[in-house]
mmCIF file of C-alpha atoms and ligand atoms in Angstrom:
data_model
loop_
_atom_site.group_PDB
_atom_site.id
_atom_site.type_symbol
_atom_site.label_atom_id
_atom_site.label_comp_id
_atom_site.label_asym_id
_atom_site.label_seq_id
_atom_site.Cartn_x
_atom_site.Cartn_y
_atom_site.Cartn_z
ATOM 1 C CA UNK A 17 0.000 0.000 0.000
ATOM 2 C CA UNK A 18 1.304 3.698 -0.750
ATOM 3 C CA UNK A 19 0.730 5.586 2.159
ATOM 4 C CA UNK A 20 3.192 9.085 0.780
ATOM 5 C CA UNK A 21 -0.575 10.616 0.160
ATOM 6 C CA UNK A 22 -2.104 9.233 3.271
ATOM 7 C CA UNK A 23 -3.883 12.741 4.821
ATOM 8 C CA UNK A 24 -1.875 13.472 7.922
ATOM 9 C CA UNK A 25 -2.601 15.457 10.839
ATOM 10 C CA UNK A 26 -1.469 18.789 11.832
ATOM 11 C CA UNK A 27 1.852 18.574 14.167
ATOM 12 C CA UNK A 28 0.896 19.839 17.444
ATOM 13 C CA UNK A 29 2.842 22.766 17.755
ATOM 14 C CA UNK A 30 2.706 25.368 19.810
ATOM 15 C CA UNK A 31 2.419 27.807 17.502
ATOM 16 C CA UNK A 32 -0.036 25.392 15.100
ATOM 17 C CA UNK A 33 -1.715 24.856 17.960
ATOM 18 C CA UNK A 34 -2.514 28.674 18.638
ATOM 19 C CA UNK A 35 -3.259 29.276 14.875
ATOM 20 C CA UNK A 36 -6.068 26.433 14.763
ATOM 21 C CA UNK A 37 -7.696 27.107 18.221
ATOM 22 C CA UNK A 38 -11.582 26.693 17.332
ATOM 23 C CA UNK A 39 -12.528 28.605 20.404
ATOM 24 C CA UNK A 40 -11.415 32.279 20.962
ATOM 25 C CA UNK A 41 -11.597 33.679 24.577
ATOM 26 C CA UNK A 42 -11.405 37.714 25.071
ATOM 27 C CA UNK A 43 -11.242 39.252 28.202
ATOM 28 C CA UNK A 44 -14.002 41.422 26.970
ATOM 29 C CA UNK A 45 -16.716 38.390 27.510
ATOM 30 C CA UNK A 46 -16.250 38.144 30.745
ATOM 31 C CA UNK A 47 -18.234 39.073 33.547
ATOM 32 C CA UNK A 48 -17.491 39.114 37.209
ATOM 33 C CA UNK A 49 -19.745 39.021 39.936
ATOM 34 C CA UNK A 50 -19.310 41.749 42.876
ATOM 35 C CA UNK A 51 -20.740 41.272 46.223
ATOM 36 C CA UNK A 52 -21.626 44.630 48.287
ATOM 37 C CA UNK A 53 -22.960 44.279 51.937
ATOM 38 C CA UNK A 54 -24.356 47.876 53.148
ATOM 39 C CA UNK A 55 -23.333 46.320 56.933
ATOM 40 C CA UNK A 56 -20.052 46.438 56.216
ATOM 41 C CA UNK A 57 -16.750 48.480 56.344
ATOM 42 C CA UNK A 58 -14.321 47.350 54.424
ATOM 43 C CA UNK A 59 -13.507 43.829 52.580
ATOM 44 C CA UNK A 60 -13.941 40.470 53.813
ATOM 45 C CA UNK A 61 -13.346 37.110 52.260
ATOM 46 C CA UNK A 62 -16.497 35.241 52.037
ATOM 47 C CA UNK A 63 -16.120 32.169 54.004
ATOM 48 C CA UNK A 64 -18.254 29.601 50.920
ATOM 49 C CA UNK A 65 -16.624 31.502 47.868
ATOM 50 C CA UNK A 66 -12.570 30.898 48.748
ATOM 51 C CA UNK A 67 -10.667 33.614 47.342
ATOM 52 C CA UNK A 68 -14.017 36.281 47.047
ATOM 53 C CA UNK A 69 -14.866 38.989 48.985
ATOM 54 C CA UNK A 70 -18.283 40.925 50.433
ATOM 55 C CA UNK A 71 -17.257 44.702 49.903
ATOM 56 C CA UNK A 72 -18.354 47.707 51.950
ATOM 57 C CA UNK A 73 -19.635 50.554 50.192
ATOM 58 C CA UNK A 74 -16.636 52.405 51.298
ATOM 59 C CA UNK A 75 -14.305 50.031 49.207
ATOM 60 C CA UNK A 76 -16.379 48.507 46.397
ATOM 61 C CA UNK A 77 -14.036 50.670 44.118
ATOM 62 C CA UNK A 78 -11.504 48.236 45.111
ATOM 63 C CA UNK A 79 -12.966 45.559 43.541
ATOM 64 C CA UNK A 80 -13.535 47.604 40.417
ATOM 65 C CA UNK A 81 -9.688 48.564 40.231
ATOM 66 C CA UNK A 82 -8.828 44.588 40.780
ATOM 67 C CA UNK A 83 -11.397 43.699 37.777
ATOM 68 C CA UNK A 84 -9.737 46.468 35.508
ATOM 69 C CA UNK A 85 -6.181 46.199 36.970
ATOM 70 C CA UNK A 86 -7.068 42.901 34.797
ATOM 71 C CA UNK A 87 -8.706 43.947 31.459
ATOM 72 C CA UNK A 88 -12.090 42.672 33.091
ATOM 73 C CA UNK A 89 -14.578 45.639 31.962
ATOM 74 C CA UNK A 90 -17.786 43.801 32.720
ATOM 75 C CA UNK A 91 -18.752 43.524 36.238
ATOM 76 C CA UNK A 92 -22.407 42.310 37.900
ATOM 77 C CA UNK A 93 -23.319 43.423 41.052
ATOM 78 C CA UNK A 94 -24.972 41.734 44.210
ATOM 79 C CA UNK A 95 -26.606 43.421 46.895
ATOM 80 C CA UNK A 96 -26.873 42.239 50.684
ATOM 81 C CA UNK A 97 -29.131 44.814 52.160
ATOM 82 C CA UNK A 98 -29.118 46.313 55.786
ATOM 83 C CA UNK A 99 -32.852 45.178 56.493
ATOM 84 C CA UNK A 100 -35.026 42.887 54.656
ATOM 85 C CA UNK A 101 -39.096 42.615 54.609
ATOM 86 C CA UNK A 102 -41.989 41.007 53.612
ATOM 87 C CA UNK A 103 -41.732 42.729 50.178
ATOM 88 C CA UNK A 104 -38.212 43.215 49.559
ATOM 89 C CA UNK A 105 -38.219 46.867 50.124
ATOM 90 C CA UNK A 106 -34.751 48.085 50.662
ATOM 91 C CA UNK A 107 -34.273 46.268 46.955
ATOM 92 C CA UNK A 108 -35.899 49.775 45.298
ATOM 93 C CA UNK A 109 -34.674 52.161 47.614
ATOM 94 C CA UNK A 110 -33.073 55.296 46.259
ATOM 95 C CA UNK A 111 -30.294 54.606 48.803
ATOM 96 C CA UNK A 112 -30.572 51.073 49.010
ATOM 97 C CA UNK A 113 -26.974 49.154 48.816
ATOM 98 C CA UNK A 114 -26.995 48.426 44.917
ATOM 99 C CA UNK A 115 -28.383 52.062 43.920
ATOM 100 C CA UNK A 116 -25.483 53.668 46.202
ATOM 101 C CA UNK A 117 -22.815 51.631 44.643
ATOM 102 C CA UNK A 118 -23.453 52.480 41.013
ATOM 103 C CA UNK A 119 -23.664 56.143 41.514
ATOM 104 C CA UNK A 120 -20.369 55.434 43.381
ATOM 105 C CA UNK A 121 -18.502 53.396 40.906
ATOM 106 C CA UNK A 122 -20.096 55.514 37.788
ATOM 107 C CA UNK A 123 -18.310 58.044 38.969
ATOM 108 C CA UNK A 124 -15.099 56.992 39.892
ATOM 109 C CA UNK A 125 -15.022 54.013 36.917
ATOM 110 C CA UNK A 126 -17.188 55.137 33.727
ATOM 111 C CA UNK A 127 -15.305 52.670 31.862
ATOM 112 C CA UNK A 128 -16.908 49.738 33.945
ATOM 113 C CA UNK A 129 -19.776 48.559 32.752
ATOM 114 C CA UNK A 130 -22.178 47.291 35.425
ATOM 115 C CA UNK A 131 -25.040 45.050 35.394
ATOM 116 C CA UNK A 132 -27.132 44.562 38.247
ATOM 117 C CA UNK A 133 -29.241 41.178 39.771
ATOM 118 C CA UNK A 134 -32.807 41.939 39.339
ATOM 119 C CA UNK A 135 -34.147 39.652 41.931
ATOM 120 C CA UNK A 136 -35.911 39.743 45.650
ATOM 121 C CA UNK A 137 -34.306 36.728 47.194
ATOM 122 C CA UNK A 138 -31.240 38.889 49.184
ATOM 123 C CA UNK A 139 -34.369 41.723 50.187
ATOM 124 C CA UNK A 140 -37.312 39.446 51.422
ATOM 125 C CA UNK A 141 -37.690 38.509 55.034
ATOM 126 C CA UNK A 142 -38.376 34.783 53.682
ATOM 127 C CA UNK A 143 -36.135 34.837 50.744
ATOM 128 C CA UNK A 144 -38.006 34.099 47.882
ATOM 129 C CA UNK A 145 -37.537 35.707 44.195
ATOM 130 C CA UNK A 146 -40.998 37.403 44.732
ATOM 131 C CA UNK A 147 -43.888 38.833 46.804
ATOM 132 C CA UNK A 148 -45.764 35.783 48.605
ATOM 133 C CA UNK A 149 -49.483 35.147 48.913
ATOM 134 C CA UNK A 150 -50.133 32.312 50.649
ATOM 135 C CA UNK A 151 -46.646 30.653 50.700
ATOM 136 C CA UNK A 152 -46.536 31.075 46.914
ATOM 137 C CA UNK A 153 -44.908 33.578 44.978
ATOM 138 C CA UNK A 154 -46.979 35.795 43.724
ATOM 139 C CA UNK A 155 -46.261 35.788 39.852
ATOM 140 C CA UNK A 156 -47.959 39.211 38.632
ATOM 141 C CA UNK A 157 -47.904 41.358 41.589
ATOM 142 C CA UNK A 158 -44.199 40.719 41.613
ATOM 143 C CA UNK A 159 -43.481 41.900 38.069
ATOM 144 C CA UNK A 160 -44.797 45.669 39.670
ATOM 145 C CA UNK A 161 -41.323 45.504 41.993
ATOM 146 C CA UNK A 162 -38.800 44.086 39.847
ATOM 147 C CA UNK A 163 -39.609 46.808 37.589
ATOM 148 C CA UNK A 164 -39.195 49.461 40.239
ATOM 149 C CA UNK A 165 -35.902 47.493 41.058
ATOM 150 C CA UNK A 166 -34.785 47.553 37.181
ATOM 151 C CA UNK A 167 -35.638 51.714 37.525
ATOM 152 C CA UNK A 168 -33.780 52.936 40.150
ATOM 153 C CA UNK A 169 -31.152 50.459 39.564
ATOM 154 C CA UNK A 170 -31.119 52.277 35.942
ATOM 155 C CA UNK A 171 -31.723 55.430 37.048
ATOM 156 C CA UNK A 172 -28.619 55.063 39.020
ATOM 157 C CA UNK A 173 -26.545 53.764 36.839
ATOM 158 C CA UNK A 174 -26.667 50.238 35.405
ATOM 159 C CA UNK A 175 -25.756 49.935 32.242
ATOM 160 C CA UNK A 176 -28.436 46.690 31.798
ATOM 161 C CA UNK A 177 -30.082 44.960 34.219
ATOM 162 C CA UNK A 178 -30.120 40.963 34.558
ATOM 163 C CA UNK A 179 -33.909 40.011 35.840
ATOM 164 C CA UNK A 180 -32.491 36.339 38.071
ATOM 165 C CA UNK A 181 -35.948 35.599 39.255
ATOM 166 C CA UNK A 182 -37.775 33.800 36.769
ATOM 167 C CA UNK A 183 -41.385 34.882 36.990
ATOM 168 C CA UNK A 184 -43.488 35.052 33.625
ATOM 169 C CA UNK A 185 -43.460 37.972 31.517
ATOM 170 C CA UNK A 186 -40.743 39.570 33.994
ATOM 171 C CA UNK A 187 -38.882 40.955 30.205
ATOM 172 C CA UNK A 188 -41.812 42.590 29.069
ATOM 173 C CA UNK A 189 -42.824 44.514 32.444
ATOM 174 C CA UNK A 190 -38.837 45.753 33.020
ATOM 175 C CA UNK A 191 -38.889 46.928 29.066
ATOM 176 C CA UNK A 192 -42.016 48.724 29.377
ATOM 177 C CA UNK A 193 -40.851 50.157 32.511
ATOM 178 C CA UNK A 194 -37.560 51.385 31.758
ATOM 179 C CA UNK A 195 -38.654 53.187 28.669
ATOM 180 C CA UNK A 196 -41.707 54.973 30.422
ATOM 181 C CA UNK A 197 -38.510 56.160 32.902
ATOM 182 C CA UNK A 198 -36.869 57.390 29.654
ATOM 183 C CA UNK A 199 -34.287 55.042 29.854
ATOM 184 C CA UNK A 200 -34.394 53.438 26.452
ATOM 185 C CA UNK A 201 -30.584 52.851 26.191
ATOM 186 C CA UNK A 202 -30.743 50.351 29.618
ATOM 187 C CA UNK A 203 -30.382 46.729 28.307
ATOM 188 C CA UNK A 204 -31.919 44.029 29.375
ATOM 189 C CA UNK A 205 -29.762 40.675 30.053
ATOM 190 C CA UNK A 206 -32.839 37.370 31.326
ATOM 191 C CA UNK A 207 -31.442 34.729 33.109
ATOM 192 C CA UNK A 208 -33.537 33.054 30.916
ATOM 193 C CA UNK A 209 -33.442 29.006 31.085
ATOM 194 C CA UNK A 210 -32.456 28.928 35.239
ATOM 195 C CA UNK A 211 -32.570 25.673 36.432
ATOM 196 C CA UNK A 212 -33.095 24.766 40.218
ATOM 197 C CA UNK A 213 -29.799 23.535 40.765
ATOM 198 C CA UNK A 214 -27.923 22.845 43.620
ATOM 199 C CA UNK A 215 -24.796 24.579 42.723
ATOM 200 C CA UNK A 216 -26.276 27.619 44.314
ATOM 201 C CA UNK A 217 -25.184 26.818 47.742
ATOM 202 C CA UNK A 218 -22.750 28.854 47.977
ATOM 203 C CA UNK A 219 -23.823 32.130 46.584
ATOM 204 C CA UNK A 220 -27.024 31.592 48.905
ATOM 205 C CA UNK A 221 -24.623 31.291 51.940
ATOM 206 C CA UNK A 222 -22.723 34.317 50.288
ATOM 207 C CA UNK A 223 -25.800 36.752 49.467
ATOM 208 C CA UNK A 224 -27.897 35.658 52.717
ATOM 209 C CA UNK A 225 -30.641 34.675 50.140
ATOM 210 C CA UNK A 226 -31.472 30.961 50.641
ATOM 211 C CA UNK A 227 -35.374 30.989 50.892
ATOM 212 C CA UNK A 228 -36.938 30.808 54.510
ATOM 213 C CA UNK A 229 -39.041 27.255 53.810
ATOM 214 C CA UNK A 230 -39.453 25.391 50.857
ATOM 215 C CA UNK A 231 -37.415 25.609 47.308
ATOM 216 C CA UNK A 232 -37.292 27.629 44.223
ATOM 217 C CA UNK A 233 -38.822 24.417 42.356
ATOM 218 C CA UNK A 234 -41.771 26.480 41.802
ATOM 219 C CA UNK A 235 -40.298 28.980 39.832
ATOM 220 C CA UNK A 236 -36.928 27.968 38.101
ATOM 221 C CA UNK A 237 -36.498 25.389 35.776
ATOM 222 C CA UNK A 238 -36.883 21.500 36.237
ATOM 223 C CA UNK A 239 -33.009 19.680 35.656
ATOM 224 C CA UNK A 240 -35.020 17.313 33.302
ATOM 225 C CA UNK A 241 -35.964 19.801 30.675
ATOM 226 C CA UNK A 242 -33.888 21.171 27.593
ATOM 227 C CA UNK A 243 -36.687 21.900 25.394
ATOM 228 C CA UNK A 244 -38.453 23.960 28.168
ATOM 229 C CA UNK A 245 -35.457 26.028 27.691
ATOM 230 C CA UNK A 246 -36.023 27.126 24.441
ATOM 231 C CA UNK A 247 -39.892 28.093 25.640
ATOM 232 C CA UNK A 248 -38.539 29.711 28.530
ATOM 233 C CA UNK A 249 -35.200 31.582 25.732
ATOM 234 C CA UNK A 250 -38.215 32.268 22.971
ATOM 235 C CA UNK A 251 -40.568 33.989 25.872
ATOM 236 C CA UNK A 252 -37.843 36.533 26.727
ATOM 237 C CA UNK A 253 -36.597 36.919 23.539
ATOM 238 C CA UNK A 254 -39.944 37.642 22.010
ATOM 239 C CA UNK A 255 -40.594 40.414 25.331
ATOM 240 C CA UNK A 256 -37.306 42.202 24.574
ATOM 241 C CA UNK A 257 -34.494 40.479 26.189
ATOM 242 C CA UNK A 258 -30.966 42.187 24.579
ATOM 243 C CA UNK A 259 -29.073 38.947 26.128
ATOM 244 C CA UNK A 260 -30.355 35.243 26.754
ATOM 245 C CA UNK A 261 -28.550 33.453 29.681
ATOM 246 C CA UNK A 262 -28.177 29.379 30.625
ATOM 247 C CA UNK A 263 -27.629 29.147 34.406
ATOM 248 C CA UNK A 264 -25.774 27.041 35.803
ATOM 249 C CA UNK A 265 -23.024 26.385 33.040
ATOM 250 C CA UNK A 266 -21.085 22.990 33.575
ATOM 251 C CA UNK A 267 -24.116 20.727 33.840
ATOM 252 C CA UNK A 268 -26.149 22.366 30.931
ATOM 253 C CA UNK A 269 -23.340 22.312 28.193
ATOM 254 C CA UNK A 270 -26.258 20.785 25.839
ATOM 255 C CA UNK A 271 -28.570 23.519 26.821
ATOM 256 C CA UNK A 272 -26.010 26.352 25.965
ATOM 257 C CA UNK A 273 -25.504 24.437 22.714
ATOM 258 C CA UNK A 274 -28.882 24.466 21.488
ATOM 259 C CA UNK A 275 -30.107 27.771 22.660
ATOM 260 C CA UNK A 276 -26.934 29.155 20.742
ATOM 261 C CA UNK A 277 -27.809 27.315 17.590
ATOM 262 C CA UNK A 278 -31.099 28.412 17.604
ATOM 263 C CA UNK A 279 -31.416 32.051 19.140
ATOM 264 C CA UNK A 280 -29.991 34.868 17.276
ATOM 265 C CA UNK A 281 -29.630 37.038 21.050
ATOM 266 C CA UNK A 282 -26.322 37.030 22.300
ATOM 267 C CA UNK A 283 -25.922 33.894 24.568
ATOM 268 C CA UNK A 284 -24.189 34.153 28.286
ATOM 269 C CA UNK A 285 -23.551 31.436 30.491
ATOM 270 C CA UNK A 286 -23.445 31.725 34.391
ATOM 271 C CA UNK A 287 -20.915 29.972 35.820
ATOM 272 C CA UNK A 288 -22.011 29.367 39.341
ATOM 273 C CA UNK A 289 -20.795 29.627 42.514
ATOM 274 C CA UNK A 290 -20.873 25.503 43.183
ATOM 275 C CA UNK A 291 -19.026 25.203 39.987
ATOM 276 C CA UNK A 292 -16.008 27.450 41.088
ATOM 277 C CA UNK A 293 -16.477 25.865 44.159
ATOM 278 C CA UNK A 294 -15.786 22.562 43.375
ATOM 279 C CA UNK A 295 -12.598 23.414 41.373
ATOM 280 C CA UNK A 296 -11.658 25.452 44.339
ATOM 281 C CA UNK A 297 -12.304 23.132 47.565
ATOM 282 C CA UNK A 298 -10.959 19.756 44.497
ATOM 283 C CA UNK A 299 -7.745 22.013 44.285
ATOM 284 C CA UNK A 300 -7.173 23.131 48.136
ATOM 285 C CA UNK A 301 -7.605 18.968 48.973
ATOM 286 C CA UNK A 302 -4.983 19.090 46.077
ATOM 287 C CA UNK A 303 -6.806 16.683 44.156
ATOM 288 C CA UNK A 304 -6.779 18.497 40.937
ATOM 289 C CA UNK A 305 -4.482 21.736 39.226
ATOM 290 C CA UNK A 306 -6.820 24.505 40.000
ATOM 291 C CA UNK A 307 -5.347 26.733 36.938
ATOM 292 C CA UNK A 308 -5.518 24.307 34.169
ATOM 293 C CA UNK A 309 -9.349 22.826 36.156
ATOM 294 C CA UNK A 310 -10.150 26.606 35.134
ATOM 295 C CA UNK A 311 -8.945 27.020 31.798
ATOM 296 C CA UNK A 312 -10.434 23.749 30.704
ATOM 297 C CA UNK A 313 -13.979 24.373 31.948
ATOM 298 C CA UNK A 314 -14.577 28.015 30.763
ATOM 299 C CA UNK A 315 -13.666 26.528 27.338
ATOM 300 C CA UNK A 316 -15.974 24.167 27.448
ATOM 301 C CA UNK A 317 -18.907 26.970 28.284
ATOM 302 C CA UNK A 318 -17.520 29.171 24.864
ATOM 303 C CA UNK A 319 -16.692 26.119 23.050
ATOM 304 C CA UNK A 320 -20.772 24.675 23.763
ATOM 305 C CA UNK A 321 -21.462 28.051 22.220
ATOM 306 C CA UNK A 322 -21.499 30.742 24.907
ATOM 307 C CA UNK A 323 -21.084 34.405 24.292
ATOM 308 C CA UNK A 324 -20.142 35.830 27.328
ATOM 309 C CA UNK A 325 -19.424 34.127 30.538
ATOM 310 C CA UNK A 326 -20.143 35.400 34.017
ATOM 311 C CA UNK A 327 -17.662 33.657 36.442
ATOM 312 C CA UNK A 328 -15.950 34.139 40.032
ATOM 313 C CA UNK A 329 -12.705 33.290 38.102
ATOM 314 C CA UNK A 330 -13.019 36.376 35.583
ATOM 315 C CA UNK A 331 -9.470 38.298 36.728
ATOM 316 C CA UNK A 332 -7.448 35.170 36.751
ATOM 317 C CA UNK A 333 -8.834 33.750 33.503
ATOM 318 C CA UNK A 334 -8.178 37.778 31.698
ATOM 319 C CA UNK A 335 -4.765 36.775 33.058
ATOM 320 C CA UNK A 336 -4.827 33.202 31.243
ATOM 321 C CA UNK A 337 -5.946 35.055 28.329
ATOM 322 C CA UNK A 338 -2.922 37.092 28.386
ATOM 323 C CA UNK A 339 -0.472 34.452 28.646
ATOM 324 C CA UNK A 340 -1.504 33.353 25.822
ATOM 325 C CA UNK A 341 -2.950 29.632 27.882
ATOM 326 C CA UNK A 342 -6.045 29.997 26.493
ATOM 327 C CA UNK A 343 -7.977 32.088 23.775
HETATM 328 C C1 LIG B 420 -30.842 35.363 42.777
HETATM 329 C C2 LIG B 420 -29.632 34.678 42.232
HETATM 330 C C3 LIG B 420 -29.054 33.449 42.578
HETATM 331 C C4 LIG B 420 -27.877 33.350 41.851
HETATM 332 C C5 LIG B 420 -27.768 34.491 41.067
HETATM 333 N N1 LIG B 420 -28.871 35.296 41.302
HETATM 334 C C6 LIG B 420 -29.447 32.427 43.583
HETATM 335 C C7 LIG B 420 -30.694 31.661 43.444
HETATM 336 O O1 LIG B 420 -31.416 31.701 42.434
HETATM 337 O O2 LIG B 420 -30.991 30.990 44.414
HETATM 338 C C8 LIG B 420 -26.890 32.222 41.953
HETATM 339 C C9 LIG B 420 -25.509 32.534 41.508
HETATM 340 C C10 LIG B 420 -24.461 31.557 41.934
HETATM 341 O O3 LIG B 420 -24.729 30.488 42.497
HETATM 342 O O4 LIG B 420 -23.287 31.865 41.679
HETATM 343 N N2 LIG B 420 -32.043 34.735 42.504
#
């Protein structure tokens, strides 16, 4: 046999390697999350999230001049409020926690853009994602306060605001509610297909925002379900959304995949806190190289077909990008 034509592969060089990459990673689709407790003074690490920190609102610039200090641009904030209640109050307030640290960080960083949680889990004396009656949320009446939220977090300063609560028609009321406020140019990023996962531990620890009695089940998405994601992806798209998102990441690489094939919306990915940490708590039992554990999984969310990706490990994958280790 005359195997001088036989097709060969490419030698894996480093630099062939780099040419051919299939995935490209910028630090510009990127997102990290930013955790500001109005109790507070100062920074402290937050005991479930190894390596993150709860801010006071006299250093959240801090964790804006880490982010850029690392080409990260894109930041999303998270608000633990002085005092909750029944309806979430202190979540609309013109000096609630979130409202005060965008005017703050607007003016120090305009070149950070900043997207705020739309939810009522952190402001609710039970924790749910909405106004209760009965024990239930409360579907309608609590589209009225997440769009008061999405205004005066606007009217403050986000640059788009990310509705994380999953109630029906949640797009359509923020839209119509940000343009009455004359704020047109305020995007709109739905945590569209949210599943009811249980890699939220740690961000509920984090954010003070795991729910009083019972679960989310009623509300977010069933782990089952892929084509319930498109319903829930075609729903927002169709009220306004500018940006679809598939929450958690790791365990709904399929979902990210199809909703990228078939929505033209940019796509984002959440990468969760009980995704980061299990790389972290793997790699402190030193069961696992915490660096490469990184690199390899955010790959996987961009190479599925992910936009943008919001994750705790934004500054040291910018960094990764730079070296040239991935991207
Ligand atoms: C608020 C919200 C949650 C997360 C983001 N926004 C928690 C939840 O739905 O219980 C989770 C983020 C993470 O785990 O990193 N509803």
């Amino acid at each position: 046999m005359d195997l001088t034509h036989r097709p060969r592969r490419l030698r894996r060089t480093d630099a062939i390697r780099r040419l051919c990459r299939e995935t490209r990673l910028s630090p510009d689709a990127l997102i990290y999350p930013i955790f500001v407790d109005e109790t507070l003074s100062g920074v402290r690490p937050i005991p479930s999230l190894l390596g993150q920190n709860h801010y006071g609102l006299d250093s959240v610039c801090r964790a804006a001049e880490a982010c850029l200090g690392q080409g990260v641009t894109h930041a999303i904030l998270f608000g633990l409020p002085a005092a909750k209640d029944e309806l979430g109050s202190s979540a609309w307030a013109e000096d609630g926690v979130i409202q005060r640290a965008l005017r703050t960080l607007k003016e120090r960083f305009p070149e950070l853009y900043l997207i705020t949680d739309v939810c009522m889990c952190e402001y609710t004396s039970h924790g749910h994602c909405g106004v209760l009656r009965d024990r239930e949320v409360d579907n309608d009446r609590t589209l009225n306060y997440l769009a008061r939220i999405a205004v005066s977090h606007a009217a403050a300063g986000a640059d788009m605001v990310a509705p994380s609560d999953m109630m029906d028609g949640h797009v359509a009321a923020l839209r119509a509610a940000l343009d009455q406020a004359g704020l047109q140019s305020t995007a709109i990023m739905a945590y569209s297909a949210k599943y009811a996962s249980a890699f939220y531990g740690p961000f509920r620890d984090a954010a003070g925002s795991a729910p009083a009695f019972g679960d989310r089940r009623g509300y977010q998405m069933d782990p089952h379900n892929a084509r319930e994601a498109l319903r829930e992806c075609a729903l927002d798209a169709a009220e306004g959304a500018d940006i679809l998102m598939v929450k958690p990441a790791l365990s709904y690489l399929d979902v990210i995949r199809t909703c990228a094939d078939r929505f033209e919306a940019p796509l984002c990915a959440y990468s969760v806190s009980g995704e980061y940490a299990m790389i972290k708590s793997a790699a402190a039992a030193g069961l696992l190289d915490e660096y490469r554990a990184m690199c390899e999984t955010a790959l996987s969310v961009f190479r599925a077909g992910a936009d943008m990706l919001i994750t705790y490990f934004a500054k040291e994958l910018a960094e990764a990008i730079r070296r040239g280790d991935i991207g």
